[in-house]
XYZ file of C-alpha atoms in Angstrom:
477
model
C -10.389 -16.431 26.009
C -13.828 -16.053 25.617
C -16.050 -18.456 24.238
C -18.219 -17.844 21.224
C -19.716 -21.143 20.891
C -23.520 -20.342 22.055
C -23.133 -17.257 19.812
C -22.164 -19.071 17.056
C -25.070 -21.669 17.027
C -28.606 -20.097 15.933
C -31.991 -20.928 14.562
C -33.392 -20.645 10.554
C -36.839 -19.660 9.538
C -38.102 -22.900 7.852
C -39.715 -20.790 5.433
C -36.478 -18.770 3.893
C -34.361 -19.551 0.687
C -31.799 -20.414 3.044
C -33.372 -23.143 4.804
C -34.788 -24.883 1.350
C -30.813 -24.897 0.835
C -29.926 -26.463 3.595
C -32.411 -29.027 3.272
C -31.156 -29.855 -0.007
C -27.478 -30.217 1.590
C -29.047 -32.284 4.363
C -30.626 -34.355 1.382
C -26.950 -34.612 -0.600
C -25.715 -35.793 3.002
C -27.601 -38.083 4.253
C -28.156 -40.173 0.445
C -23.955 -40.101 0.239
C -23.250 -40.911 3.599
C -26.734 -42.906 4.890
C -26.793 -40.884 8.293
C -27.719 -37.353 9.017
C -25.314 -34.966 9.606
C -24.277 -33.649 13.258
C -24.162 -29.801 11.919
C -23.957 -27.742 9.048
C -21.540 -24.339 9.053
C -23.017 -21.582 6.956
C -20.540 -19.079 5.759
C -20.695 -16.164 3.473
C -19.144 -14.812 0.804
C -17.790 -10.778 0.641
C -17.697 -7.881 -1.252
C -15.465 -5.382 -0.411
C -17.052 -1.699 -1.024
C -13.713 0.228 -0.506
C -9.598 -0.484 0.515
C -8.025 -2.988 -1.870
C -4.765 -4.265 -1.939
C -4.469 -2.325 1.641
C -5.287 -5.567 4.235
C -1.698 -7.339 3.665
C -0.170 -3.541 4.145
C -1.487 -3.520 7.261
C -4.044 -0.835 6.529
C -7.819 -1.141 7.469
C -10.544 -2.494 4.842
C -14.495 -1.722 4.588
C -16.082 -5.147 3.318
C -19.466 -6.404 3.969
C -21.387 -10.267 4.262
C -23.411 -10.944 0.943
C -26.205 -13.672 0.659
C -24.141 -16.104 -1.382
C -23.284 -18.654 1.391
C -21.009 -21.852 1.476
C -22.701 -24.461 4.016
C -21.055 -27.402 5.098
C -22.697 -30.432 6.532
C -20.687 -32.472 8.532
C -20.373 -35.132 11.015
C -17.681 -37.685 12.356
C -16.522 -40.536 10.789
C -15.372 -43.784 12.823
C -12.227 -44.773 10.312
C -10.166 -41.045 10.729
C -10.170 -40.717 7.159
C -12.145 -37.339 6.002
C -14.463 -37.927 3.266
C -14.551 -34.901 1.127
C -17.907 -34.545 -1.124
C -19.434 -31.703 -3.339
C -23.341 -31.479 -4.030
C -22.440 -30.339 -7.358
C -21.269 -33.346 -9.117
C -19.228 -31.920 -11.380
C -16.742 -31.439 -8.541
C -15.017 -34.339 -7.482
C -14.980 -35.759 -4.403
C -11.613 -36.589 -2.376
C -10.438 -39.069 0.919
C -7.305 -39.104 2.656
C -6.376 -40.181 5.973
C -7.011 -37.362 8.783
C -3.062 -37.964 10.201
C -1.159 -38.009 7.411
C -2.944 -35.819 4.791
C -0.688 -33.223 2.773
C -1.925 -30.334 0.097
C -0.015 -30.609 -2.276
C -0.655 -27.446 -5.175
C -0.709 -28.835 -8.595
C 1.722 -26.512 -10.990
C -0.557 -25.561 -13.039
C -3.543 -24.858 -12.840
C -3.979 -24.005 -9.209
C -5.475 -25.719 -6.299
C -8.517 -28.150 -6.093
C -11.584 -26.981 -4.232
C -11.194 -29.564 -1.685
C -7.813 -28.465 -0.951
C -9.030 -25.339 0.594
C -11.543 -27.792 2.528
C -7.951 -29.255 3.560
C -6.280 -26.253 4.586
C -9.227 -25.530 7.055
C -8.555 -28.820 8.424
C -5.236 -28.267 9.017
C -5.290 -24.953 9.762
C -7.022 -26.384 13.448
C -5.447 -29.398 13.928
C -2.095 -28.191 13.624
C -2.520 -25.181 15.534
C -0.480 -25.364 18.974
C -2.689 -22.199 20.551
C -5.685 -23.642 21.063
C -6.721 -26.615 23.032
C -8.651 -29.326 20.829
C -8.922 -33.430 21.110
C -7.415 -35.354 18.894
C -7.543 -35.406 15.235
C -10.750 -37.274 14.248
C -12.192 -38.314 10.670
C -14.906 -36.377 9.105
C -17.700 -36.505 6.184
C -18.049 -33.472 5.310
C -20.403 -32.855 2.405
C -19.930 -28.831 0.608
C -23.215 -26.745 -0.858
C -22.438 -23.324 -2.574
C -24.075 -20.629 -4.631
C -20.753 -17.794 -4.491
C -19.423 -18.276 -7.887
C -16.252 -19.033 -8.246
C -13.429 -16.839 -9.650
C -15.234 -13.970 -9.237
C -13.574 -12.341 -6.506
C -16.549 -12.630 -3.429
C -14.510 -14.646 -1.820
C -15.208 -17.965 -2.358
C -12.572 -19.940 -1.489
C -11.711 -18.418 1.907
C -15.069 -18.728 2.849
C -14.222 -22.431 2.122
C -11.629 -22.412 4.365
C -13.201 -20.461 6.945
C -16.504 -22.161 7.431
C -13.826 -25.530 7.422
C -12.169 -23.899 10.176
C -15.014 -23.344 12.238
C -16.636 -26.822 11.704
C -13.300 -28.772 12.042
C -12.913 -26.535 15.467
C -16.574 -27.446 15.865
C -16.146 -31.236 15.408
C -12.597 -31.076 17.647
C -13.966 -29.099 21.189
C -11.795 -26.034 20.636
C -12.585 -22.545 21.851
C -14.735 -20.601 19.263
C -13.543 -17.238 19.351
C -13.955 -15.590 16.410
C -11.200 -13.301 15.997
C -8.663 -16.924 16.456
C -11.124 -18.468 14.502
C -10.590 -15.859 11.536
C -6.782 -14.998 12.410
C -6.390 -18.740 12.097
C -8.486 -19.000 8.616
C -6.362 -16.220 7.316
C -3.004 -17.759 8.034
C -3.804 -21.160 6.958
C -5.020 -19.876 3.646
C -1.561 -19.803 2.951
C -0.931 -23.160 2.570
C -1.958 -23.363 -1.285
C 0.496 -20.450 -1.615
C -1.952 -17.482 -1.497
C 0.051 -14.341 0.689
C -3.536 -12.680 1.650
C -3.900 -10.192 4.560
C -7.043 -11.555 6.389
C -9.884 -9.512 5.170
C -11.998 -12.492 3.762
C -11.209 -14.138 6.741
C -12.240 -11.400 9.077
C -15.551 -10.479 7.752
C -16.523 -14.240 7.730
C -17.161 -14.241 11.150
C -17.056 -10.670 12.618
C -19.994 -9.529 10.233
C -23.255 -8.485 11.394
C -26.685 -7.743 9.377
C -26.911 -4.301 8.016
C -23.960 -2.724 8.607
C -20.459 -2.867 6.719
C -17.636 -3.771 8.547
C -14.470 -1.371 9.444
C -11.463 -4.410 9.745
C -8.803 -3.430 11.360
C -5.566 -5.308 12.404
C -3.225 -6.057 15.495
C -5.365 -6.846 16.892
C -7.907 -7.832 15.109
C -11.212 -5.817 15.447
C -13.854 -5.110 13.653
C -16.783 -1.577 13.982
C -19.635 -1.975 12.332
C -20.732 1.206 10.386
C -24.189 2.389 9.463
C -24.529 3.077 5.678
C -26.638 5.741 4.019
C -30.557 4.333 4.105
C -30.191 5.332 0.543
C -27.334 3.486 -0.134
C -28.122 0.205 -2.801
C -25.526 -1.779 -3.759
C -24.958 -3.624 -6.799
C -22.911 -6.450 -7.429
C -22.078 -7.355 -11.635
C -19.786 -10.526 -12.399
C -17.664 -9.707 -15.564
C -17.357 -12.796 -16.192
C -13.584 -13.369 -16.431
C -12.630 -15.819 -14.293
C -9.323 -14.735 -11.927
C -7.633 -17.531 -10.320
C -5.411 -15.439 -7.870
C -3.210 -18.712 -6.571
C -3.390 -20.170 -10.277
C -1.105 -17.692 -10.811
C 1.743 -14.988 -9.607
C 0.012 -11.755 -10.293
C -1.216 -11.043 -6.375
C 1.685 -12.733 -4.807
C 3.800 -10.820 -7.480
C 1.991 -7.441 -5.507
C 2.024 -8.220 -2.417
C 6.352 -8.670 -2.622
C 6.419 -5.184 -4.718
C 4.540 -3.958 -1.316
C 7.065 -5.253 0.739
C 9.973 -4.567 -1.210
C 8.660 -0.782 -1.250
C 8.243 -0.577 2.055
C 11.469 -1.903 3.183
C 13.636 0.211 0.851
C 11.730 3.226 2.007
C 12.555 1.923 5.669
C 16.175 1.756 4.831
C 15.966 4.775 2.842
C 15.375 6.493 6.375
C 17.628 4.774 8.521
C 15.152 2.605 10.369
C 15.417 -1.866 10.524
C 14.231 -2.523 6.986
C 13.826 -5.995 7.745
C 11.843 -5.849 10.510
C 9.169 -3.260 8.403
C 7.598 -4.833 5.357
C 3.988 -3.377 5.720
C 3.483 0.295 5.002
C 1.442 0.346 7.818
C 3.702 -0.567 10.088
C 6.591 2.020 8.443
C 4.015 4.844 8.676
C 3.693 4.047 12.509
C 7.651 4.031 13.201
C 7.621 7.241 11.437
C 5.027 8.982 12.727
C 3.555 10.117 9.766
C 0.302 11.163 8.414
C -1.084 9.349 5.028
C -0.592 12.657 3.195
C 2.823 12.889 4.793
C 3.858 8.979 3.419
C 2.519 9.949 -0.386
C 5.052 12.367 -0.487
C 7.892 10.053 1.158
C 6.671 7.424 -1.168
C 7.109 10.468 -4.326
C 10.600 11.804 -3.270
C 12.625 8.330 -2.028
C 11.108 5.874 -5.081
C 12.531 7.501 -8.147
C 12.183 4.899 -10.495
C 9.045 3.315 -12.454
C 11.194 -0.127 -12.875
C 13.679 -0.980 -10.297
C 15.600 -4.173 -11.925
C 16.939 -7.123 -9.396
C 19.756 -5.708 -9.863
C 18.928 -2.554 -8.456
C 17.077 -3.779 -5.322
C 20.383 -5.776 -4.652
C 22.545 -2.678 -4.587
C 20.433 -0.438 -2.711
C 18.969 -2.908 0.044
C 23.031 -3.995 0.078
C 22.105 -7.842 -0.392
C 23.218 -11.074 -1.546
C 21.144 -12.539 -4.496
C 20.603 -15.864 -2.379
C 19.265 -13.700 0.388
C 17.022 -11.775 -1.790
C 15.705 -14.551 -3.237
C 15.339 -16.709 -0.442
C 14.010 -14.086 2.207
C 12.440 -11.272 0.450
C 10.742 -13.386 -2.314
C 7.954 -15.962 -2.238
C 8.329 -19.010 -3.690
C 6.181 -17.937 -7.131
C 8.070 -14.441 -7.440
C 11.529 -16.060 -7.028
C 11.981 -15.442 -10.743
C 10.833 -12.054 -11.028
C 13.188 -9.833 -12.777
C 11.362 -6.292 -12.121
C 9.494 -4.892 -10.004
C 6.891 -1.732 -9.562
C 7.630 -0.245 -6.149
C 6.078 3.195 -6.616
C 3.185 2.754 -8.661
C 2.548 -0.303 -5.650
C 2.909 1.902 -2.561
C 1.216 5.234 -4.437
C -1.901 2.781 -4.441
C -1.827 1.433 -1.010
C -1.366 4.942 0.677
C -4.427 6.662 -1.143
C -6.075 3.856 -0.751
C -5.591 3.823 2.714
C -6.898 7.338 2.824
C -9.828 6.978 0.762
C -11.057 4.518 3.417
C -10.386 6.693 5.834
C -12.133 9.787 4.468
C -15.257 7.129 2.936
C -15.842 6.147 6.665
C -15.773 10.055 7.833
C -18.168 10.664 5.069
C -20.561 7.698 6.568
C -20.202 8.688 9.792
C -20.414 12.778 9.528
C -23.513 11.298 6.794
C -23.158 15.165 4.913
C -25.706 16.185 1.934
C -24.075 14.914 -0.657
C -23.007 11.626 1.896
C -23.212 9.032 -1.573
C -21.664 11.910 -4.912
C -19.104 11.716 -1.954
C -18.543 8.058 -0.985
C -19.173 7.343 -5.672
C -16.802 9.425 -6.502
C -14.041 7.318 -3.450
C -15.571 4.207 -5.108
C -14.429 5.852 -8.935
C -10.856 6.918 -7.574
C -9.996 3.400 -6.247
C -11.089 1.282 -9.061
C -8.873 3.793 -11.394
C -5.794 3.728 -9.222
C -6.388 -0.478 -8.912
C -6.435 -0.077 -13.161
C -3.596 2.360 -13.723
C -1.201 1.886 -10.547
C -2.044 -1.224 -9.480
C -2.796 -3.028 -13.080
C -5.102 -5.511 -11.605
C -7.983 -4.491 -13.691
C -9.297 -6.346 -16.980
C -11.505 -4.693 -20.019
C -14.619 -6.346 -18.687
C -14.388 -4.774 -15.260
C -13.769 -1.447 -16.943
C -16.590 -1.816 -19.329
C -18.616 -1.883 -16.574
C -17.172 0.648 -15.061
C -17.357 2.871 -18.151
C -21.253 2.393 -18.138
C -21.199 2.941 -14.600
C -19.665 6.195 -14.857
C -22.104 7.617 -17.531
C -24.747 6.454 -15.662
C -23.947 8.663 -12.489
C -22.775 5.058 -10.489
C -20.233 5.055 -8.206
C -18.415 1.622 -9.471
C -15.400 0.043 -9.028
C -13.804 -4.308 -8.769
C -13.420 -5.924 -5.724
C -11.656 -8.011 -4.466
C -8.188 -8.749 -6.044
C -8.924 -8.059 -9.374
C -7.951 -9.617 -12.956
C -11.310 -10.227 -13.418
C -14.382 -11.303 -10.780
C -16.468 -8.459 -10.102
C -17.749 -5.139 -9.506
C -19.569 -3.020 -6.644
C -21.904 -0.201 -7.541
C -23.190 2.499 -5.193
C -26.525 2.944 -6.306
C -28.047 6.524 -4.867
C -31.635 4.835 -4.128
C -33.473 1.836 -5.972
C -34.504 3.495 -9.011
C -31.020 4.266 -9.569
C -30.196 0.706 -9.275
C -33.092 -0.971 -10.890
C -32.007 1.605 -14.130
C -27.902 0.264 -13.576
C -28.788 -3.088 -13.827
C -31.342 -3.072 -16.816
C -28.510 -1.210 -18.156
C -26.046 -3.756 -17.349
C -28.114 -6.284 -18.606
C -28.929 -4.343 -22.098
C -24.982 -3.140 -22.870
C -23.232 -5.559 -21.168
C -24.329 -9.325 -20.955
C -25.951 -9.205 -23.721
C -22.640 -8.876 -25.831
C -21.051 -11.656 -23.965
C -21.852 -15.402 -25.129
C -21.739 -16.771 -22.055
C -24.129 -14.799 -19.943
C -26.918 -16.452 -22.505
C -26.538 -19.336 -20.643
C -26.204 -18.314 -16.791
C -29.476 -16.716 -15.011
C -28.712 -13.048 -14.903
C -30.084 -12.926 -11.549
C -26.874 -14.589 -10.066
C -24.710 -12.338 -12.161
C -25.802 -8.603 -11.203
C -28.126 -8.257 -8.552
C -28.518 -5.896 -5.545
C -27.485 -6.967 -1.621
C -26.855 -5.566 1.199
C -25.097 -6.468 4.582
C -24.873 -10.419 5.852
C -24.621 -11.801 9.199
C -21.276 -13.614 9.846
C -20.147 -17.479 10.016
C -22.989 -19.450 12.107
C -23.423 -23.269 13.047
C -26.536 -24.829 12.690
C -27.267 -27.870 15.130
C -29.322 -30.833 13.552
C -32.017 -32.919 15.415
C -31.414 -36.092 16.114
C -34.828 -37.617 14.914
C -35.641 -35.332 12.441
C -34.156 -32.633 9.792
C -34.598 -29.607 12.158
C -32.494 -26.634 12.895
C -32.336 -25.854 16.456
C -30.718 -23.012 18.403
C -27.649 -24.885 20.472
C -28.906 -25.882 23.664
């Protein structure tokens, strides 16, 4: 397995935003903990330009790094407890011993930020794959600007830049595509069924391209955007709290649920396919080919428990116990073809918005707006993960010429806009700012700046070694 360890350990200009932040983390550090730390982990946030709701289907994704950044500083501690601080203070701080921890979800209200510290933690230690010494306490002090709730990710780049320092701290093998297969699955313990995307573009992401993320394996191809291409990111500020909540787990079993009927539907081990992806490939079918399986064999808008039972020929206790996840176990109905409609055009309109980039035609960004448009109305109409902020935006998007649609799960969080040059964008966000924010109370108290602003493509996860002596950043040795 190779070894991405010298890779993964790089320099900062002193003189960049990014380095005044980690000097103020360095400063949170050392005043809590009265010792420098050994490293800091720097790890983006996303956005996703195109493919949502496709990852856990098995179907590729199109995301891209975005300046926003969560950096951990962190070194060992001598009494294997893990000291868990936040340099906002508004966020409380959390111990536990490094042995005998557990994350344990609260009912309501979803998890704690430091739980998804925890799960990164975990996600190392209690991985039998990889070779690492023994579990050792940490201090580990958190620094973010990726606001929260609003779908760029921030809470698996949490866990991701956790994995990679806990890894870090514990002498295992830094390959990235473990380090972010391992991120995605342990994600999962504060109940969140997500596919890997976040995950995958946390590492595998390289300045000035967007990524193509593919799956089984995992791989990633960077591809070259239009030099006209300006994207814009808008917060609609309404807050989505995806493991607060059943909504994407609730989607992700419709997926499944779809795809296994359709695999019994045509004689094939239903249990063994519950990604589309993975149904299309037993099949042998084109995309085009499983939109029209999905609009003869799924007849129904509303198939009841009931009905599932009698056509996947199943026990109740086995339905509920092996197709279900532990949040969905009460679901009465479900929405199998507006679901899998979604996920297969979706699944082509990444597929013909990375032809377009690549073949870079004319008319290269009416082209890749107008995939952008489709997606975010299929994510409203089929997959009803939209909210009336997101489409307000959208609705001045689309009278503005803009190419606009959410990202990330949805239910609120944010937009992406393809911008055809930087006038365009410059007159999208004064826009924004004008018919938008200023109708919504609280964007009188946040600076704009962090709510709509333009970015392009990030570098991925990176570890930054600290001096000894002094508060400098050095290249590993």
């Amino acid at each position: 397995m190779a070894n991405d360890r010298s890779d993964l350990c790089v320099q900062v200009l002193e003189a960049s935003p990014e380095c005044r932040r980690l000097s103020r983390v360095l400063e949170c550090f050392s005043t809590e903990f009265a010792r420098r730390p050994s490293f800091v982990v720097r790890c983006s946030g996303r956005v996703n330009i195109i493919g949502e709701h496709v990852d856990y289907c098995g179907y590729p994704v199109f995301p891209m790094a975005i300046e926003q950044t969560i950096l951990l500083a962190v070194a060992p501690s001598d009494d294997n407890l893990l000291h868990i601080k936040n340099a906002d203070n508004s966020f409380k701080s959390y111990k536990c011993n490094v042995l005998t921890f557990s994350i344990d979800v609260p009912s309501v209200g979803g998890p704690n930020w430091y739980q998804y510290v925890l799960c990164g933690v975990k996600g190392i230690l209690d991985n039998s794959t990889i070779q690492h010494d023994p579990a050792r306490g940490m201090m580990i002090m958190l620094s973010g600007n990726i606001p929260p709730a609003s779908d760029l990710s921030s809470s698996s780049a949490i866990v991701s830049a956790t994995v990679l320092a806990t890894a870090y701290m514990h002498n295992a093998t830094l390959n990235k595509q473990t380090l972010a297969t391992i991120s995605a699955e342990c994600e999962k313990f504060i109940g969140t069924q997500r596919g890997g995307m976040d995950q995958a573009i946390a590492y595998l992401a390289q300045e000035g391209c967007a990524q193509l993320i593919e799956w089984n394996p995992l791989r990633a191809t960077p591809i070259q955007l239009p030099a006209n291409a300006v994207f814009v990111i808008a917060n609609s500020l309404s807050e989505a709290n995806k493991a607060a909540t059943s909504d994407f787990n609730q989607r992700v079993v419709e997926c499944r649920l779809a795809s296994r009927l359709l695999a019994k539907q045509m004689k094939l081990n239903w249990r063994e396919l519950n990604r589309f992806a993975d149904l299309q490939k037993a099949l042998g079918y084109s995309l085009k080919q499983m939109d029209a399986l999905v609009h003869a064999n799924l007849s129904l808008n509303v198939y009841t428990r009931s009905d599932l039972l009698k056509l996947l020929e199943v026990t109740e206790e086995d339905f509920t116990e092996n197709l279900l996840t532990p949040n969905t176990r009460n679901s009465q109905t479900f929405k199998l073809k507006q679901r899998a409609l979604h996920v297969v055009q979706e699944a082509l309109r990444v597929q013909q918005f990375i032809e377009t980039a690549k073949s870079t035609p004319e008319d290269c960004i009416s082209r890749m707006k107008a995939l952008m448009k489709q997606s975010h109305e299929s994510l409203r109409t089929l997959y009803e993960c939209s909210h009336e902020n997101l489409d307000q935006i959208v609705t001045i998007s689309d009278r503005l010429g803009v190419g606009t649609r959410l990202t990330g799960a949805g239910w609120g969080g944010c937009t992406v806009a393809l911008c055809d040059g930087v006038e365009e964008s410059k007159r999208f966000v004064e826009t924004l700012k004008a018919e938008f924010y200023a109708n919504i109370s609280k964007a009188q108290t946040s600076d704009i700046g962090s709510l709509c602003f333009t970015t392009s493509p990030q570098r991925g996860a990176e570890i930054y070694l600290i001096e000894k002596q002094q508060n400098n950043i050095l290249p590993t040795p």
